[in-house]
């Protein structure tokens, strides 16, 4: 039987995502009612600039007092799309304390304080859902923590930032330099005026922390994620990648160690074979590749940002939370029972592509090969070219630990015949 009393929703933030959430709630009201089993009512919208005209939102719903809104006591669900750590953290906690469940898109907050927020939600028997915090419209969190709940996930590797993928794709397809590609991304609205969070990997690192925690049932915080930006990637790197049958992507990689006793989470540029499904992800799209024992290899693909895609994920969570509300239950909370060790980057084992500027004279290759051998790093291939006393030496290794590779590079820099290390890039997806 359909319940007639509406479930009341408070919206914190009414920017690109928030305004789209409000629009969909209005235009799809009948469908949402049918899917939930009760009508949903937008009961208040907290904003910073109350004088701004917001189409489709009644002025009497708008307030600058977000705290009073979440404290009302008659709010069933709070949707938080303001971002940042504070005041979002305090508002979410207050919402739980005053009887509301929460839907959030706040990746930074969840990566930093997800465990604490889940604990408060559990204390008050309320839901905390956040599908929109990772990869926009792509259904990813729910499949990881529900559809694959009976499986053992070994690796999650993906492109989780559309801005960086657009830039790298442009560099790959047109031969553009980094700054030129960034300028185009900015002009098209893919990059913020200050793109630091994207291009330096902060955005992807927050998402990696969330994904690793869910995939491995282990608390992984933002500080646990190794992060390396993509601002140093050059056209020469792409030329080298093409010679290897690869392209370059900024990847978020979360993986379980072979012995099953530890996990790692990292974000960095990497060469990836053109045969890998992630290599064909173009423009500002996102994609996440999941490897598990029983299901095997799965890939989730779609738009990872923007008002409508992100709002789609928020509304999906809203429907789920409202259904739980009506049935008097809650959905999955934090699952951290495995409590695996989070290993440092030095323990990560992968292949490497190293480009060296060396003296063009006999014996250089032998010296370089000796250094690799002394540090236990096996060489797969070597390519040398040069003239007029200067040369370029490109070494591709077999799998080695990051710590071993770091020691190798430090030793190489001490050789008189090595003029400099032009670039070092990991090779993933093989």
PDB file of N, CA and C in Angstrom, residues 51-109:
ATOM      1  N   UNK A  51      20.175  35.088  -2.248  1.00  0.00           N
ATOM      2  CA  UNK A  51      19.543  36.005  -3.197  1.00  0.00           C
ATOM      3  C   UNK A  51      19.601  35.503  -4.644  1.00  0.00           C
ATOM      4  N   UNK A  52      20.394  34.482  -4.903  1.00  0.00           N
ATOM      5  CA  UNK A  52      20.506  33.954  -6.257  1.00  0.00           C
ATOM      6  C   UNK A  52      19.199  33.279  -6.669  1.00  0.00           C
ATOM      7  N   UNK A  53      18.760  33.543  -7.903  1.00  0.00           N
ATOM      8  CA  UNK A  53      17.530  32.930  -8.404  1.00  0.00           C
ATOM      9  C   UNK A  53      17.805  31.471  -8.745  1.00  0.00           C
ATOM     10  N   UNK A  54      16.994  30.584  -8.200  1.00  0.00           N
ATOM     11  CA  UNK A  54      17.156  29.147  -8.455  1.00  0.00           C
ATOM     12  C   UNK A  54      15.863  28.625  -9.048  1.00  0.00           C
ATOM     13  N   UNK A  55      15.926  28.377 -10.339  1.00  0.00           N
ATOM     14  CA  UNK A  55      14.746  27.964 -11.081  1.00  0.00           C
ATOM     15  C   UNK A  55      14.186  26.652 -10.544  1.00  0.00           C
ATOM     16  N   UNK A  56      12.880  26.647 -10.297  1.00  0.00           N
ATOM     17  CA  UNK A  56      12.212  25.429  -9.845  1.00  0.00           C
ATOM     18  C   UNK A  56      12.236  25.208  -8.353  1.00  0.00           C
ATOM     19  N   UNK A  57      12.926  26.082  -7.595  1.00  0.00           N
ATOM     20  CA  UNK A  57      12.990  25.943  -6.141  1.00  0.00           C
ATOM     21  C   UNK A  57      12.261  27.121  -5.504  1.00  0.00           C
ATOM     22  N   UNK A  58      11.245  26.831  -4.721  1.00  0.00           N
ATOM     23  CA  UNK A  58      10.469  27.886  -4.068  1.00  0.00           C
ATOM     24  C   UNK A  58      11.365  28.682  -3.120  1.00  0.00           C
ATOM     25  N   UNK A  59      11.314  30.003  -3.174  1.00  0.00           N
ATOM     26  CA  UNK A  59      12.189  30.836  -2.337  1.00  0.00           C
ATOM     27  C   UNK A  59      12.066  30.532  -0.847  1.00  0.00           C
ATOM     28  N   UNK A  60      10.860  30.131  -0.408  1.00  0.00           N
ATOM     29  CA  UNK A  60      10.684  29.876   1.032  1.00  0.00           C
ATOM     30  C   UNK A  60      11.432  28.626   1.501  1.00  0.00           C
ATOM     31  N   UNK A  61      11.883  27.801   0.579  1.00  0.00           N
ATOM     32  CA  UNK A  61      12.660  26.606   0.962  1.00  0.00           C
ATOM     33  C   UNK A  61      14.130  26.922   1.196  1.00  0.00           C
ATOM     34  N   UNK A  62      14.575  28.053   0.717  1.00  0.00           N
ATOM     35  CA  UNK A  62      15.994  28.388   0.751  1.00  0.00           C
ATOM     36  C   UNK A  62      16.376  29.000   2.104  1.00  0.00           C
ATOM     37  N   UNK A  63      17.512  28.537   2.647  1.00  0.00           N
ATOM     38  CA  UNK A  63      18.003  29.053   3.922  1.00  0.00           C
ATOM     39  C   UNK A  63      19.526  29.077   3.909  1.00  0.00           C
ATOM     40  N   UNK A  64      20.077  29.952   4.717  1.00  0.00           N
ATOM     41  CA  UNK A  64      21.535  29.957   4.899  1.00  0.00           C
ATOM     42  C   UNK A  64      21.925  29.242   6.187  1.00  0.00           C
ATOM     43  N   UNK A  65      20.951  28.823   6.954  1.00  0.00           N
ATOM     44  CA  UNK A  65      21.220  28.155   8.235  1.00  0.00           C
ATOM     45  C   UNK A  65      21.113  26.639   8.051  1.00  0.00           C
ATOM     46  N   UNK A  66      22.202  26.044   7.554  1.00  0.00           N
ATOM     47  CA  UNK A  66      22.209  24.600   7.302  1.00  0.00           C
ATOM     48  C   UNK A  66      22.053  23.805   8.586  1.00  0.00           C
ATOM     49  N   UNK A  67      22.631  24.280   9.658  1.00  0.00           N
ATOM     50  CA  UNK A  67      22.545  23.554  10.937  1.00  0.00           C
ATOM     51  C   UNK A  67      21.104  23.461  11.408  1.00  0.00           C
ATOM     52  N   UNK A  68      20.374  24.575  11.344  1.00  0.00           N
ATOM     53  CA  UNK A  68      18.969  24.552  11.761  1.00  0.00           C
ATOM     54  C   UNK A  68      18.164  23.610  10.879  1.00  0.00           C
ATOM     55  N   UNK A  69      18.495  23.557   9.599  1.00  0.00           N
ATOM     56  CA  UNK A  69      17.760  22.686   8.686  1.00  0.00           C
ATOM     57  C   UNK A  69      17.928  21.212   9.061  1.00  0.00           C
ATOM     58  N   UNK A  70      19.153  20.787   9.326  1.00  0.00           N
ATOM     59  CA  UNK A  70      19.360  19.365   9.642  1.00  0.00           C
ATOM     60  C   UNK A  70      18.920  19.015  11.062  1.00  0.00           C
ATOM     61  N   UNK A  71      18.701  20.027  11.898  1.00  0.00           N
ATOM     62  CA  UNK A  71      18.240  19.799  13.267  1.00  0.00           C
ATOM     63  C   UNK A  71      16.726  19.768  13.401  1.00  0.00           C
ATOM     64  N   UNK A  72      16.019  19.975  12.329  1.00  0.00           N
ATOM     65  CA  UNK A  72      14.563  20.130  12.421  1.00  0.00           C
ATOM     66  C   UNK A  72      13.856  18.940  13.067  1.00  0.00           C
ATOM     67  N   UNK A  73      14.362  17.758  12.862  1.00  0.00           N
ATOM     68  CA  UNK A  73      13.743  16.588  13.486  1.00  0.00           C
ATOM     69  C   UNK A  73      12.718  15.894  12.616  1.00  0.00           C
ATOM     70  N   UNK A  74      12.184  16.594  11.602  1.00  0.00           N
ATOM     71  CA  UNK A  74      11.210  15.961  10.707  1.00  0.00           C
ATOM     72  C   UNK A  74      11.835  15.595   9.364  1.00  0.00           C
ATOM     73  N   UNK A  75      13.149  15.789   9.239  1.00  0.00           N
ATOM     74  CA  UNK A  75      13.850  15.470   7.992  1.00  0.00           C
ATOM     75  C   UNK A  75      14.193  13.980   7.977  1.00  0.00           C
ATOM     76  N   UNK A  76      13.821  13.309   6.901  1.00  0.00           N
ATOM     77  CA  UNK A  76      14.120  11.885   6.760  1.00  0.00           C
ATOM     78  C   UNK A  76      15.485  11.627   6.147  1.00  0.00           C
ATOM     79  N   UNK A  77      15.815  12.418   5.136  1.00  0.00           N
ATOM     80  CA  UNK A  77      17.084  12.221   4.438  1.00  0.00           C
ATOM     81  C   UNK A  77      17.739  13.577   4.174  1.00  0.00           C
ATOM     82  N   UNK A  78      19.042  13.654   4.461  1.00  0.00           N
ATOM     83  CA  UNK A  78      19.837  14.834   4.134  1.00  0.00           C
ATOM     84  C   UNK A  78      20.749  14.480   2.965  1.00  0.00           C
ATOM     85  N   UNK A  79      20.698  15.299   1.914  1.00  0.00           N
ATOM     86  CA  UNK A  79      21.598  15.132   0.770  1.00  0.00           C
ATOM     87  C   UNK A  79      22.678  16.194   0.871  1.00  0.00           C
ATOM     88  N   UNK A  80      23.932  15.769   0.998  1.00  0.00           N
ATOM     89  CA  UNK A  80      25.047  16.706   1.172  1.00  0.00           C
ATOM     90  C   UNK A  80      25.878  16.758  -0.093  1.00  0.00           C
ATOM     91  N   UNK A  81      25.857  17.919  -0.763  1.00  0.00           N
ATOM     92  CA  UNK A  81      26.645  18.112  -1.978  1.00  0.00           C
ATOM     93  C   UNK A  81      27.412  19.433  -1.926  1.00  0.00           C
ATOM     94  N   UNK A  82      27.816  19.826  -0.701  1.00  0.00           N
ATOM     95  CA  UNK A  82      28.572  21.074  -0.574  1.00  0.00           C
ATOM     96  C   UNK A  82      30.070  20.828  -0.689  1.00  0.00           C
ATOM     97  N   UNK A  83      30.521  19.602  -0.399  1.00  0.00           N
ATOM     98  CA  UNK A  83      31.936  19.264  -0.522  1.00  0.00           C
ATOM     99  C   UNK A  83      32.773  19.796   0.621  1.00  0.00           C
ATOM    100  N   UNK A  84      34.065  19.443   0.597  1.00  0.00           N
ATOM    101  CA  UNK A  84      34.981  19.895   1.635  1.00  0.00           C
ATOM    102  C   UNK A  84      34.812  19.138   2.945  1.00  0.00           C
ATOM    103  N   UNK A  85      35.642  19.474   3.908  1.00  0.00           N
ATOM    104  CA  UNK A  85      35.620  18.779   5.198  1.00  0.00           C
ATOM    105  C   UNK A  85      34.630  19.425   6.167  1.00  0.00           C
ATOM    106  N   UNK A  86      34.800  20.675   6.422  1.00  0.00           N
ATOM    107  CA  UNK A  86      33.858  21.421   7.260  1.00  0.00           C
ATOM    108  C   UNK A  86      33.246  22.552   6.441  1.00  0.00           C
ATOM    109  N   UNK A  87      31.959  22.832   6.648  1.00  0.00           N
ATOM    110  CA  UNK A  87      31.061  22.332   7.699  1.00  0.00           C
ATOM    111  C   UNK A  87      30.399  20.989   7.397  1.00  0.00           C
ATOM    112  N   UNK A  88      30.761  20.347   6.266  1.00  0.00           N
ATOM    113  CA  UNK A  88      30.049  19.135   5.859  1.00  0.00           C
ATOM    114  C   UNK A  88      30.083  18.048   6.937  1.00  0.00           C
ATOM    115  N   UNK A  89      31.250  17.833   7.535  1.00  0.00           N
ATOM    116  CA  UNK A  89      31.362  16.785   8.550  1.00  0.00           C
ATOM    117  C   UNK A  89      30.432  17.040   9.728  1.00  0.00           C
ATOM    118  N   UNK A  90      30.438  18.261  10.239  1.00  0.00           N
ATOM    119  CA  UNK A  90      29.572  18.586  11.365  1.00  0.00           C
ATOM    120  C   UNK A  90      28.097  18.482  11.017  1.00  0.00           C
ATOM    121  N   UNK A  91      27.737  18.886   9.811  1.00  0.00           N
ATOM    122  CA  UNK A  91      26.334  18.830   9.391  1.00  0.00           C
ATOM    123  C   UNK A  91      25.851  17.389   9.234  1.00  0.00           C
ATOM    124  N   UNK A  92      26.703  16.529   8.684  1.00  0.00           N
ATOM    125  CA  UNK A  92      26.325  15.121   8.527  1.00  0.00           C
ATOM    126  C   UNK A  92      26.150  14.461   9.892  1.00  0.00           C
ATOM    127  N   UNK A  93      27.072  14.719  10.788  1.00  0.00           N
ATOM    128  CA  UNK A  93      26.971  14.161  12.143  1.00  0.00           C
ATOM    129  C   UNK A  93      25.700  14.646  12.832  1.00  0.00           C
ATOM    130  N   UNK A  94      25.413  15.934  12.703  1.00  0.00           N
ATOM    131  CA  UNK A  94      24.200  16.495  13.312  1.00  0.00           C
ATOM    132  C   UNK A  94      22.949  15.870  12.702  1.00  0.00           C
ATOM    133  N   UNK A  95      22.972  15.635  11.412  1.00  0.00           N
ATOM    134  CA  UNK A  95      21.823  14.999  10.753  1.00  0.00           C
ATOM    135  C   UNK A  95      21.544  13.625  11.357  1.00  0.00           C
ATOM    136  N   UNK A  96      22.576  12.816  11.537  1.00  0.00           N
ATOM    137  CA  UNK A  96      22.393  11.498  12.152  1.00  0.00           C
ATOM    138  C   UNK A  96      21.802  11.637  13.553  1.00  0.00           C
ATOM    139  N   UNK A  97      22.341  12.574  14.309  1.00  0.00           N
ATOM    140  CA  UNK A  97      21.910  12.759  15.705  1.00  0.00           C
ATOM    141  C   UNK A  97      20.456  13.214  15.795  1.00  0.00           C
ATOM    142  N   UNK A  98      19.951  13.822  14.737  1.00  0.00           N
ATOM    143  CA  UNK A  98      18.569  14.312  14.742  1.00  0.00           C
ATOM    144  C   UNK A  98      17.638  13.474  13.874  1.00  0.00           C
ATOM    145  N   UNK A  99      18.052  12.249  13.586  1.00  0.00           N
ATOM    146  CA  UNK A  99      17.132  11.275  13.005  1.00  0.00           C
ATOM    147  C   UNK A  99      17.125  11.119  11.509  1.00  0.00           C
ATOM    148  N   UNK A 100      18.050  11.757  10.800  1.00  0.00           N
ATOM    149  CA  UNK A 100      18.059  11.664   9.340  1.00  0.00           C
ATOM    150  C   UNK A 100      19.150  10.722   8.849  1.00  0.00           C
ATOM    151  N   UNK A 101      18.877  10.035   7.759  1.00  0.00           N
ATOM    152  CA  UNK A 101      19.929   9.327   7.032  1.00  0.00           C
ATOM    153  C   UNK A 101      20.575  10.313   6.069  1.00  0.00           C
ATOM    154  N   UNK A 102      21.731   9.924   5.518  1.00  0.00           N
ATOM    155  CA  UNK A 102      22.506  10.868   4.707  1.00  0.00           C
ATOM    156  C   UNK A 102      22.923  10.244   3.386  1.00  0.00           C
ATOM    157  N   UNK A 103      22.788  11.021   2.316  1.00  0.00           N
ATOM    158  CA  UNK A 103      23.348  10.706   1.005  1.00  0.00           C
ATOM    159  C   UNK A 103      24.388  11.788   0.709  1.00  0.00           C
ATOM    160  N   UNK A 104      25.610  11.387   0.396  1.00  0.00           N
ATOM    161  CA  UNK A 104      26.682  12.362   0.196  1.00  0.00           C
ATOM    162  C   UNK A 104      27.434  12.079  -1.101  1.00  0.00           C
ATOM    163  N   UNK A 105      28.006  13.146  -1.668  1.00  0.00           N
ATOM    164  CA  UNK A 105      28.889  13.023  -2.829  1.00  0.00           C
ATOM    165  C   UNK A 105      30.295  13.488  -2.469  1.00  0.00           C
ATOM    166  N   UNK A 106      30.595  13.522  -1.177  1.00  0.00           N
ATOM    167  CA  UNK A 106      31.797  14.190  -0.678  1.00  0.00           C
ATOM    168  C   UNK A 106      32.973  13.225  -0.554  1.00  0.00           C
ATOM    169  N   UNK A 107      33.706  13.040  -1.628  1.00  0.00           N
ATOM    170  CA  UNK A 107      34.815  12.089  -1.648  1.00  0.00           C
ATOM    171  C   UNK A 107      35.924  12.457  -0.671  1.00  0.00           C
ATOM    172  N   UNK A 108      36.251  13.755  -0.579  1.00  0.00           N
ATOM    173  CA  UNK A 108      37.339  14.169   0.306  1.00  0.00           C
ATOM    174  C   UNK A 108      37.026  13.827   1.761  1.00  0.00           C
ATOM    175  N   UNK A 109      35.818  14.117   2.197  1.00  0.00           N
ATOM    176  CA  UNK A 109      35.420  13.845   3.569  1.00  0.00           C
ATOM    177  C   UNK A 109      35.359  12.342   3.843  1.00  0.00           C
TER     178      UNK A 109
END
